[in-house]
Coordinates of C-alpha atoms and ligand atoms in Angstrom, one line a residue:
M1 CA -19.3 123.3 -9.1
K2 CA -22.0 125.9 -8.5
T3 CA -21.1 128.6 -6.0
I4 CA -23.5 129.6 -3.4
N5 CA -23.2 133.3 -4.0
F6 CA -24.6 134.3 -0.7
L7 CA -21.6 136.4 0.0
T8 CA -21.6 138.2 -3.3
N9 CA -21.5 141.9 -2.6
S10 CA -22.8 142.7 -6.1
R11 CA -23.6 146.2 -7.4
P12 CA -27.1 147.0 -8.6
K13 CA -28.1 145.4 -11.9
N14 CA -29.1 148.7 -13.6
L15 CA -25.6 150.2 -13.6
Q16 CA -24.3 151.5 -16.9
F17 CA -20.8 151.0 -18.1
A18 CA -18.7 152.5 -20.9
V19 CA -15.4 150.9 -22.1
I20 CA -13.1 153.3 -24.0
G21 CA -10.6 151.4 -26.1
L22 CA -11.5 148.0 -27.6
G23 CA -8.1 146.3 -27.5
R24 CA -7.8 142.8 -25.9
F25 CA -8.3 144.1 -22.4
G26 CA -11.2 146.5 -23.3
R27 CA -13.0 143.7 -25.3
A28 CA -12.6 141.3 -22.4
V29 CA -14.1 143.8 -19.9
C30 CA -17.0 144.5 -22.4
T31 CA -17.7 140.8 -22.9
S32 CA -17.8 140.0 -19.2
L33 CA -20.0 142.9 -18.2
H34 CA -22.4 142.2 -21.1
K35 CA -22.6 138.5 -20.3
M36 CA -23.4 139.5 -16.7
G37 CA -26.4 141.4 -18.0
Y38 CA -25.1 145.0 -17.6
E39 CA -25.6 147.7 -20.1
V40 CA -22.2 148.4 -21.8
L41 CA -21.2 150.9 -24.3
G42 CA -18.0 150.1 -26.1
T43 CA -16.0 152.8 -28.0
D44 CA -12.9 153.0 -30.0
I45 CA -11.3 155.5 -32.4
D46 CA -10.9 152.5 -34.8
E47 CA -14.0 152.0 -36.8
K48 CA -13.1 148.3 -37.5
L49 CA -13.0 147.4 -33.8
V50 CA -16.3 149.1 -33.3
T51 CA -18.0 147.2 -36.1
Q52 CA -16.4 144.0 -34.8
A53 CA -17.8 144.7 -31.3
L54 CA -21.3 145.0 -32.8
T55 CA -21.0 141.9 -35.0
Q56 CA -19.7 139.8 -32.1
K57 CA -22.3 141.3 -29.7
I58 CA -19.7 141.9 -27.0
A59 CA -21.5 145.2 -25.9
S60 CA -25.0 146.6 -25.8
H61 CA -23.9 149.5 -28.0
A62 CA -20.7 150.5 -29.7
I63 CA -19.7 153.9 -31.1
Q64 CA -16.6 155.1 -32.9
L65 CA -15.2 158.2 -31.3
D66 CA -12.0 160.0 -30.3
S67 CA -12.0 160.0 -26.5
T68 CA -9.6 162.9 -26.3
E69 CA -12.5 165.1 -27.5
P70 CA -14.8 166.0 -24.6
E71 CA -17.6 166.9 -27.0
S72 CA -17.6 163.5 -28.6
L73 CA -17.7 161.8 -25.2
K74 CA -20.6 164.0 -24.2
E75 CA -22.6 163.3 -27.4
A76 CA -22.1 159.6 -26.9
G77 CA -23.6 159.9 -23.4
I78 CA -20.4 158.7 -21.7
F79 CA -20.7 161.3 -19.0
E80 CA -24.0 159.8 -17.8
M81 CA -22.5 156.4 -17.2
D82 CA -22.0 155.1 -13.6
T83 CA -18.6 153.6 -14.4
V84 CA -16.1 154.3 -17.2
I85 CA -13.2 152.0 -17.9
V86 CA -10.4 153.7 -19.8
A87 CA -8.8 150.7 -21.6
I88 CA -6.1 152.5 -23.5
G89 CA -2.8 151.1 -22.3
N90 CA -0.3 151.9 -25.0
Y91 CA -1.2 155.5 -25.9
L92 CA -0.2 157.4 -22.9
Q93 CA -1.3 160.8 -24.0
E94 CA -4.7 159.6 -25.1
S95 CA -5.2 157.5 -21.9
I96 CA -4.4 160.5 -19.7
I97 CA -6.5 163.0 -21.5
T98 CA -9.4 160.6 -21.7
T99 CA -9.2 159.9 -17.9
L100 CA -9.1 163.6 -17.2
N101 CA -12.1 164.3 -19.5
V102 CA -14.4 161.7 -17.9
K103 CA -13.4 162.5 -14.4
E104 CA -13.7 166.3 -14.9
A105 CA -17.2 165.7 -16.4
G106 CA -18.2 164.1 -13.1
V107 CA -18.3 160.3 -13.8
E108 CA -18.5 158.7 -10.4
L109 CA -16.2 155.7 -10.9
V110 CA -13.4 155.9 -13.4
V111 CA -11.1 152.8 -13.8
A112 CA -8.0 153.2 -16.0
K113 CA -5.6 150.7 -17.3
A114 CA -1.9 151.6 -16.8
S115 CA 1.0 150.2 -18.7
S116 CA 3.7 151.2 -16.2
E117 CA 4.1 152.5 -12.7
I118 CA 4.6 156.0 -13.8
H119 CA 1.6 155.8 -16.1
G120 CA -0.5 154.6 -13.1
K121 CA 0.8 157.5 -11.0
V122 CA -0.2 160.1 -13.6
L123 CA -3.7 158.4 -14.0
R124 CA -4.3 158.7 -10.3
R125 CA -3.2 162.4 -10.4
V126 CA -5.7 163.2 -13.1
G127 CA -8.5 161.6 -11.1
A128 CA -8.7 157.9 -11.9
D129 CA -10.5 156.3 -8.9
R130 CA -8.9 152.9 -9.6
V131 CA -5.9 152.1 -11.7
V132 CA -5.3 148.5 -12.9
F133 CA -2.2 146.8 -14.2
P134 CA -3.7 143.8 -15.9
E135 CA -0.5 142.0 -16.9
N136 CA 1.0 142.4 -13.5
E137 CA -2.2 141.4 -11.7
A138 CA -2.7 138.4 -14.0
G139 CA 0.9 137.2 -13.2
C140 CA 0.3 137.6 -9.4
A141 CA -3.1 135.8 -9.7
L142 CA -1.5 132.9 -11.6
A143 CA 1.1 132.6 -8.9
S144 CA -1.6 132.5 -6.2
T145 CA -3.8 129.9 -8.0
L146 CA -0.7 127.7 -8.2
T147 CA 0.0 127.9 -4.5
Q148 CA -3.1 129.0 -2.6
P149 CA -6.6 127.8 -2.2
A150 CA -9.1 129.1 -4.7
F151 CA -11.9 131.0 -2.9
L152 CA -15.2 130.7 -4.6
E153 CA -16.5 133.8 -2.7
R154 CA -14.9 136.3 -0.4
F155 CA -16.5 138.7 2.0
E156 CA -14.0 141.2 3.4
L157 CA -14.8 142.0 7.0
D158 CA -12.0 144.6 7.1
T159 CA -8.6 144.9 5.4
E160 CA -7.2 141.9 7.3
N161 CA -10.1 139.5 7.9
S162 CA -12.5 137.7 5.6
I163 CA -15.2 135.1 5.4
V164 CA -14.6 132.8 2.4
E165 CA -16.2 129.9 0.6
V166 CA -13.7 127.3 -0.4
L167 CA -14.0 123.7 -1.6
V168 CA -13.0 121.1 1.0
P169 CA -9.4 120.3 0.1
K170 CA -8.2 116.8 -0.7
A171 CA -6.1 116.8 2.5
F172 CA -9.3 117.2 4.6
H173 CA -11.3 114.4 2.9
N174 CA -13.1 112.0 5.3
Q175 CA -11.8 113.7 8.4
T176 CA -13.9 115.2 11.2
L177 CA -13.7 118.8 12.3
A178 CA -12.3 117.5 15.6
Q179 CA -9.6 115.6 13.8
L180 CA -8.7 118.5 11.6
D181 CA -8.5 121.0 14.5
L182 CA -8.4 123.9 12.0
R183 CA -8.5 126.5 14.7
K184 CA -5.3 125.3 16.1
R185 CA -3.6 124.3 12.9
Y186 CA -4.6 127.2 10.7
G187 CA -6.1 129.8 13.0
V188 CA -9.5 129.6 11.1
N189 CA -13.0 128.6 12.0
V190 CA -15.5 126.7 9.8
L191 CA -18.9 128.5 10.0
A192 CA -20.9 126.3 7.7
L193 CA -20.8 123.5 5.1
S194 CA -22.8 123.2 1.9
N195 CA -23.3 120.7 -0.8
G196 CA -24.4 123.6 -3.2
D197 CA -28.0 123.5 -2.2
K198 CA -28.3 123.5 1.6
F199 CA -26.1 124.8 4.4
I200 CA -25.3 123.0 7.7
T201 CA -24.7 125.8 10.1
N202 CA -24.7 124.1 13.5
L203 CA -21.6 122.1 13.0
N204 CA -20.6 119.6 15.6
P205 CA -17.0 118.3 16.1
G206 CA -17.9 114.9 14.7
Q207 CA -18.9 116.5 11.3
V208 CA -17.1 114.7 8.5
L209 CA -15.7 116.8 5.6
T210 CA -15.8 115.3 2.2
E211 CA -14.3 116.5 -1.1
G212 CA -16.8 118.4 -3.2
L213 CA -18.5 120.1 -0.2
V214 CA -18.0 123.8 0.2
M215 CA -16.8 125.2 3.5
V216 CA -17.6 128.7 4.8
V217 CA -14.5 129.7 6.8
I218 CA -13.7 132.8 8.8
G219 CA -10.2 134.0 9.6
S220 CA -7.5 136.5 8.9
N221 CA -6.5 136.7 5.2
K222 CA -3.1 135.4 6.1
N223 CA -4.4 132.3 7.8
L224 CA -7.0 131.6 5.2
Q225 CA -4.3 131.6 2.5
R226 CA -2.4 128.9 4.5
L227 CA -5.3 126.4 3.9
P228 CA -4.1 123.6 1.5
I229 CA -5.2 123.6 -2.1
Ligands
ATP301 P1 -4.3 145.0 -25.4 O1 -4.9 144.8 -26.7 O2 -3.1 144.2 -25.1 O3 -5.3 144.9 -24.3 P2 -4.2 147.7 -24.7 O4 -5.5 147.5 -23.9 O5 -3.1 148.3 -24.1 O6 -3.8 146.4 -25.4 P3 -4.0 149.6 -26.6 O7 -3.2 149.1 -27.7 O8 -3.4 150.6 -25.7 O9 -4.7 148.4 -25.9 O10 -5.3 150.3 -27.2 C1 -6.6 150.1 -26.9 C2 -7.5 150.7 -27.9 O11 -7.6 152.1 -27.6 C3 -7.0 150.5 -29.3 O12 -8.0 149.7 -30.0 C4 -7.0 152.0 -29.8 O13 -7.6 152.1 -31.1 C5 -7.9 152.7 -28.8 N1 -7.6 154.1 -28.8 C6 -6.4 154.7 -28.9 N2 -6.6 156.1 -28.8 C7 -7.9 156.3 -28.7 C8 -8.7 157.5 -28.7 N3 -8.1 158.7 -28.7 N4 -10.0 157.4 -28.6 C9 -10.6 156.2 -28.6 N5 -9.9 155.0 -28.6 C10 -8.6 155.1 -28.7

C-alpha cells in the first residue's frame, strides 16, 4: 500500500549526515539515510567495517578514524555536517568523548546511542541533543504494533493531539460513518478518505468505509490508539 505522504514533515533533501560507529545500528542508520537519498559519511575505527561499508555501498563516503581525536573528526569534515549520529553503544568512554567532541565543535544536531539509562544521562550532560535506546525502543514498538493500529503517517498538532493516516480496519469494513459513529465510540473524527490516489474530503454520514482505503483521522493520541488494528 502506497502512503499518501502529504503529512510528512520531511527535512530538506540536502542535509548531510555522519554516522560514527558502523556496528549493526550504525550500518542500519547509514543504509536507510543513503537509500532515502541523503549524503551520508560513515566512519569507524575498524578499517574492515569501513571497507565493508564502501563495498556494500551503504554510505556515500566512508572513512577510518578514531572519533575520540577532534583533529581526525575535523579533517574528515564531520564538524560541517548538519547531523551526527554517534552509534557507539558498547564503548562508553569513546561514545562520551565523541559526543562531547562533535557538540563542542558546533554540530547542530547530535544524536547518540545509549546502552543504559546512566549512559544516556551522561550523553545528555555532554550535549547530545537526542539520545536513543534502540533495543528498548524496538521492544516498545513491537509491543505497539501487536496491539495498536499502524499509522502510515502522523502529524503532531501538539504533544497530545495528532492527525494520522491509517488503513481502514477490518472491523469497519462495509460500514458507513453514521453506523460507525467514531466520534462517540472512539472520540476521533475522520477528515478524509483516500484510495491512494485521490482524497474525498467532504464526507457525508452515508460514506461507506472499505478495507484497503486510507482514513485521515484527527484526535487525541490516546483516542487514536484505541482504534482497532
Ligand atoms: P550493534 O552492533 O549491536 O549495533 P553497537 O551499535 O552498540 O552494537 P558497538 O559495538 O558499541 O556497536 O560499536 C559500534 C562501532 O563503533 C564498532 O564498529 C566500533 O569499531 C566503533 N568504535 C568504537 N570506538 C570507536 C572510536 N574511538 N572511533 C570510531 N569508531 C569506534
